[in-house]
mmCIF file of C-alpha atoms in Angstrom:
data_model
loop_
_atom_site.group_PDB
_atom_site.id
_atom_site.type_symbol
_atom_site.label_atom_id
_atom_site.label_comp_id
_atom_site.label_asym_id
_atom_site.label_seq_id
_atom_site.Cartn_x
_atom_site.Cartn_y
_atom_site.Cartn_z
ATOM 1 C CA MET A 243 13.972 14.650 -15.554
ATOM 2 C CA ALA A 244 10.849 16.817 -15.663
ATOM 3 C CA HIS A 245 10.947 19.484 -12.981
ATOM 4 C CA THR A 246 7.567 21.027 -13.680
ATOM 5 C CA MET A 247 4.259 19.872 -15.066
ATOM 6 C CA ALA A 248 5.055 21.859 -18.225
ATOM 7 C CA ASP A 249 8.204 19.752 -18.677
ATOM 8 C CA TYR A 250 6.154 16.605 -18.101
ATOM 9 C CA GLU A 251 3.486 17.682 -20.599
ATOM 10 C CA GLN A 252 6.154 18.339 -23.218
ATOM 11 C CA ALA A 253 7.735 14.931 -22.590
ATOM 12 C CA VAL A 254 4.447 13.005 -22.881
ATOM 13 C CA ALA A 255 3.008 15.052 -25.771
ATOM 14 C CA PRO A 256 3.729 12.315 -28.372
ATOM 15 C CA HIS A 257 1.893 9.766 -26.199
ATOM 16 C CA LYS A 258 -1.048 12.117 -25.720
ATOM 17 C CA HIS A 259 -1.173 12.963 -29.427
ATOM 18 C CA ASP A 260 -1.614 9.255 -30.211
ATOM 19 C CA LEU A 261 -3.928 8.644 -27.247
ATOM 20 C CA PHE A 262 -6.378 11.361 -28.235
ATOM 21 C CA ALA A 263 -6.350 10.764 -32.007
ATOM 22 C CA GLY A 264 -9.952 10.497 -33.162
ATOM 23 C CA ILE A 265 -11.496 11.730 -29.911
ATOM 24 C CA GLY A 266 -14.543 13.984 -30.212
ATOM 25 C CA GLY A 267 -18.188 14.544 -29.396
ATOM 26 C CA ARG A 268 -19.015 14.745 -25.690
ATOM 27 C CA ILE A 269 -15.766 14.269 -23.772
ATOM 28 C CA LEU A 270 -15.751 13.801 -20.000
ATOM 29 C CA GLU A 271 -12.401 14.463 -18.372
ATOM 30 C CA LEU A 272 -11.904 13.201 -14.830
ATOM 31 C CA GLY A 273 -9.848 15.548 -12.655
ATOM 32 C CA ALA A 274 -9.329 18.075 -15.429
ATOM 33 C CA GLY A 275 -7.074 20.286 -13.284
ATOM 34 C CA THR A 276 -5.886 23.341 -15.216
ATOM 35 C CA GLY A 277 -6.854 21.804 -18.563
ATOM 36 C CA PRO A 278 -3.588 20.633 -20.153
ATOM 37 C CA ASN A 279 -5.448 18.091 -22.307
ATOM 38 C CA ALA A 280 -7.729 20.678 -23.934
ATOM 39 C CA VAL A 281 -5.183 21.232 -26.696
ATOM 40 C CA TYR A 282 -5.836 17.670 -27.925
ATOM 41 C CA TYR A 283 -9.635 17.939 -28.197
ATOM 42 C CA PRO A 284 -11.165 18.958 -31.545
ATOM 43 C CA PRO A 285 -12.618 22.485 -31.653
ATOM 44 C CA GLY A 286 -16.380 22.396 -31.249
ATOM 45 C CA SER A 287 -16.310 19.375 -28.945
ATOM 46 C CA THR A 288 -18.193 19.458 -25.666
ATOM 47 C CA TRP A 289 -15.678 19.184 -22.836
ATOM 48 C CA ILE A 290 -17.211 18.142 -19.536
ATOM 49 C CA ALA A 291 -14.569 18.894 -16.923
ATOM 50 C CA LEU A 292 -15.171 16.956 -13.709
ATOM 51 C CA GLU A 293 -13.015 18.828 -11.227
ATOM 52 C CA PRO A 294 -13.508 18.838 -7.459
ATOM 53 C CA ASN A 295 -11.318 21.929 -6.937
ATOM 54 C CA PRO A 296 -13.224 25.128 -7.833
ATOM 55 C CA TYR A 297 -9.946 27.071 -7.921
ATOM 56 C CA MET A 298 -9.210 25.271 -11.210
ATOM 57 C CA TYR A 299 -12.367 26.605 -12.922
ATOM 58 C CA PRO A 300 -10.856 29.880 -14.231
ATOM 59 C CA TYR A 301 -8.027 27.900 -15.854
ATOM 60 C CA LEU A 302 -10.503 25.469 -17.411
ATOM 61 C CA LYS A 303 -12.614 28.319 -18.784
ATOM 62 C CA GLN A 304 -9.529 29.901 -20.329
ATOM 63 C CA ALA A 305 -8.403 26.585 -21.860
ATOM 64 C CA ALA A 306 -11.865 26.000 -23.345
ATOM 65 C CA GLN A 307 -11.943 29.482 -24.847
ATOM 66 C CA THR A 308 -8.405 29.155 -26.235
ATOM 67 C CA HIS A 309 -9.143 25.815 -27.932
ATOM 68 C CA GLY A 310 -12.724 26.441 -29.105
ATOM 69 C CA LEU A 311 -14.400 23.938 -26.793
ATOM 70 C CA HIS A 312 -17.882 24.028 -25.287
ATOM 71 C CA LEU A 313 -17.133 23.711 -21.574
ATOM 72 C CA GLU A 314 -19.448 22.161 -19.005
ATOM 73 C CA LEU A 315 -18.024 22.313 -15.490
ATOM 74 C CA ALA A 316 -19.038 19.497 -13.173
ATOM 75 C CA ALA A 317 -18.239 19.498 -9.478
ATOM 76 C CA GLY A 318 -17.902 16.118 -7.878
ATOM 77 C CA ARG A 319 -15.839 13.012 -7.523
ATOM 78 C CA ALA A 320 -15.003 10.337 -10.065
ATOM 79 C CA GLU A 321 -16.477 7.687 -7.752
ATOM 80 C CA ALA A 322 -19.936 9.235 -8.297
ATOM 81 C CA ILE A 323 -19.955 10.985 -11.683
ATOM 82 C CA PRO A 324 -22.884 13.433 -11.798
ATOM 83 C CA LEU A 325 -23.952 12.494 -15.346
ATOM 84 C CA ALA A 326 -26.656 10.302 -16.845
ATOM 85 C CA ASP A 327 -26.025 6.765 -18.053
ATOM 86 C CA ALA A 328 -24.664 6.456 -21.624
ATOM 87 C CA SER A 329 -24.255 10.225 -21.973
ATOM 88 C CA VAL A 330 -20.662 10.719 -23.221
ATOM 89 C CA ASP A 331 -18.634 9.536 -26.214
ATOM 90 C CA ALA A 332 -15.286 9.464 -24.425
ATOM 91 C CA VAL A 333 -13.882 9.581 -20.908
ATOM 92 C CA VAL A 334 -10.343 10.823 -20.229
ATOM 93 C CA SER A 335 -8.181 10.146 -17.176
ATOM 94 C CA THR A 336 -4.615 11.415 -16.991
ATOM 95 C CA LEU A 337 -2.775 11.067 -13.682
ATOM 96 C CA VAL A 338 -6.067 10.667 -11.806
ATOM 97 C CA LEU A 339 -6.575 6.978 -11.010
ATOM 98 C CA CYS A 340 -3.550 7.112 -8.705
ATOM 99 C CA SER A 341 -5.391 9.461 -6.351
ATOM 100 C CA VAL A 342 -9.008 8.312 -6.291
ATOM 101 C CA SER A 343 -10.216 6.439 -3.215
ATOM 102 C CA ASN A 344 -11.719 3.507 -5.150
ATOM 103 C CA PRO A 345 -10.350 2.889 -8.675
ATOM 104 C CA SER A 346 -12.724 -0.034 -9.333
ATOM 105 C CA GLN A 347 -15.739 2.122 -8.524
ATOM 106 C CA VAL A 348 -14.420 4.895 -10.779
ATOM 107 C CA LEU A 349 -14.051 2.447 -13.669
ATOM 108 C CA GLN A 350 -17.627 1.219 -13.152
ATOM 109 C CA GLU A 351 -18.764 4.839 -13.286
ATOM 110 C CA VAL A 352 -16.767 5.320 -16.505
ATOM 111 C CA LEU A 353 -18.557 2.339 -18.053
ATOM 112 C CA ARG A 354 -21.909 3.649 -16.842
ATOM 113 C CA VAL A 355 -21.586 7.111 -18.407
ATOM 114 C CA LEU A 356 -19.985 5.964 -21.690
ATOM 115 C CA LYS A 357 -22.299 5.489 -24.640
ATOM 116 C CA PRO A 358 -22.214 2.012 -26.220
ATOM 117 C CA GLY A 359 -19.051 1.881 -28.333
ATOM 118 C CA GLY A 360 -17.513 4.743 -26.325
ATOM 119 C CA THR A 361 -13.844 4.895 -25.376
ATOM 120 C CA PHE A 362 -11.944 5.393 -22.134
ATOM 121 C CA HIS A 363 -8.593 7.132 -22.762
ATOM 122 C CA PHE A 364 -6.043 6.874 -19.942
ATOM 123 C CA LEU A 365 -2.480 7.859 -19.128
ATOM 124 C CA GLU A 366 -1.470 6.987 -15.574
ATOM 125 C CA HIS A 367 1.618 6.340 -13.511
ATOM 126 C CA VAL A 368 1.583 2.799 -12.168
ATOM 127 C CA ALA A 369 3.376 0.197 -10.076
ATOM 128 C CA ALA A 370 6.756 -0.960 -11.300
ATOM 129 C CA PRO A 371 7.030 -4.607 -12.383
ATOM 130 C CA THR A 372 6.380 -6.900 -9.414
ATOM 131 C CA GLN A 373 9.299 -7.735 -7.134
ATOM 132 C CA THR A 374 11.691 -5.266 -8.774
ATOM 133 C CA ARG A 375 13.701 -2.929 -6.590
ATOM 134 C CA LEU A 376 11.507 0.016 -7.629
ATOM 135 C CA TRP A 377 8.338 -1.936 -6.814
ATOM 136 C CA HIS A 378 9.649 -2.533 -3.282
ATOM 137 C CA TRP A 379 10.487 1.163 -2.894
ATOM 138 C CA GLN A 380 7.020 2.139 -4.117
ATOM 139 C CA LYS A 381 5.516 -0.075 -1.397
ATOM 140 C CA ARG A 382 7.832 1.261 1.326
ATOM 141 C CA LEU A 383 7.406 4.929 0.481
ATOM 142 C CA LYS A 384 3.676 4.827 -0.288
ATOM 143 C CA PRO A 385 2.525 6.266 3.094
ATOM 144 C CA LEU A 386 4.908 9.221 2.862
ATOM 145 C CA TRP A 387 4.208 9.777 -0.847
ATOM 146 C CA ARG A 388 0.442 9.843 -0.195
ATOM 147 C CA CYS A 389 0.944 12.589 2.408
ATOM 148 C CA LEU A 390 3.211 14.646 0.166
ATOM 149 C CA ALA A 391 1.300 14.137 -3.107
ATOM 150 C CA ASP A 392 -2.344 14.733 -2.192
ATOM 151 C CA GLY A 393 -3.295 11.081 -1.710
ATOM 152 C CA CYS A 394 -1.444 9.751 -4.748
ATOM 153 C CA CYS A 395 -0.609 6.029 -4.581
ATOM 154 C CA PRO A 396 2.600 5.220 -6.478
ATOM 155 C CA ASP A 397 1.890 1.479 -6.617
ATOM 156 C CA ARG A 398 -1.513 1.166 -8.286
ATOM 157 C CA GLU A 399 -2.012 -1.778 -10.671
ATOM 158 C CA THR A 400 -4.045 0.346 -13.078
ATOM 159 C CA GLY A 401 -3.607 -1.882 -16.125
ATOM 160 C CA ARG A 402 -5.015 -4.844 -14.244
ATOM 161 C CA SER A 403 -7.873 -2.725 -12.858
ATOM 162 C CA VAL A 404 -8.896 -1.552 -16.339
ATOM 163 C CA GLU A 405 -8.644 -5.107 -17.707
ATOM 164 C CA GLN A 406 -10.941 -6.397 -14.949
ATOM 165 C CA ALA A 407 -13.515 -3.582 -15.167
ATOM 166 C CA GLY A 408 -15.645 -5.140 -17.924
ATOM 167 C CA PHE A 409 -14.630 -3.243 -21.054
ATOM 168 C CA ALA A 410 -15.055 -5.063 -24.378
ATOM 169 C CA SER A 411 -11.395 -4.440 -25.246
ATOM 170 C CA VAL A 412 -8.380 -2.909 -23.519
ATOM 171 C CA ASN A 413 -5.081 -1.919 -25.143
ATOM 172 C CA TYR A 414 -2.227 -0.112 -23.428
ATOM 173 C CA THR A 415 1.513 0.431 -23.626
ATOM 174 C CA ALA A 416 4.005 0.883 -20.798
ATOM 175 C CA PHE A 417 6.640 3.617 -20.921
ATOM 176 C CA GLU A 418 8.873 5.582 -18.569
ATOM 177 C CA ALA A 419 8.218 9.274 -18.030
ATOM 178 C CA PRO A 420 10.909 11.783 -17.033
ATOM 179 C CA LEU A 421 9.687 11.947 -13.435
ATOM 180 C CA PRO A 422 11.052 10.919 -10.047
ATOM 181 C CA ALA A 423 11.680 7.163 -10.050
ATOM 182 C CA LEU A 424 8.719 6.407 -7.792
ATOM 183 C CA VAL A 425 6.244 7.562 -10.465
ATOM 184 C CA ARG A 426 8.307 7.007 -13.609
ATOM 185 C CA PRO A 427 6.475 3.815 -14.796
ATOM 186 C CA GLN A 428 3.448 4.874 -16.846
ATOM 187 C CA LEU A 429 0.687 3.317 -18.938
ATOM 188 C CA VAL A 430 -1.091 4.908 -21.865
ATOM 189 C CA GLY A 431 -4.063 3.243 -23.496
ATOM 190 C CA ARG A 432 -7.684 2.923 -24.475
ATOM 191 C CA ALA A 433 -10.538 0.736 -23.336
ATOM 192 C CA HIS A 434 -13.739 0.352 -25.364
ATOM 193 C CA LYS A 435 -17.244 -0.175 -24.078
ATOM 194 C CA ALA A 436 -19.169 -2.786 -26.027
ATOM 195 C CA ALA A 437 -21.359 -1.427 -28.816
ATOM 196 C CA LEU A 438 -25.024 -2.359 -28.959
ATOM 197 C CA ALA A 439 -25.691 -5.490 -30.984
#
């Protein structure tokens, strides 16, 4: 089991390598944190890091410099992305949709800021299959988990939310990450905004 985020990043690296294949241009990352995804972005890309915690900014600057990215820091929340309509080629969310206050609103914002034909790349922990023992435990422990994990909800139906958001196509794969059981079920995938006709 992963005991640190570094262990987790190493365990999910193959998933992220596939997830971010072909990404480039103007990339908006929701909740960029310390910048662990920067290694997957092509040098020369513009990396717009939407991060509400200013204490993360030095780490993001270092990651951008290390990986040859043009960094634009954006303070704010994913429910109200401070960018113009159709202004980015890709949006990235890794372990973020579990903690936002309104996932549906965030996904509408993602669609708004994506250029036509743009892609939403996501890797999130999600609810276990319905009515399984783990699903019941996720429901029972959700209040405590939210207090201990900065608002994180272990039982979000993220796949369904992305499917219902209005993307032209959605493809994702379920897998288990080496994490505590409550957040072991994960989804990795892409959703595409319709291109202009």
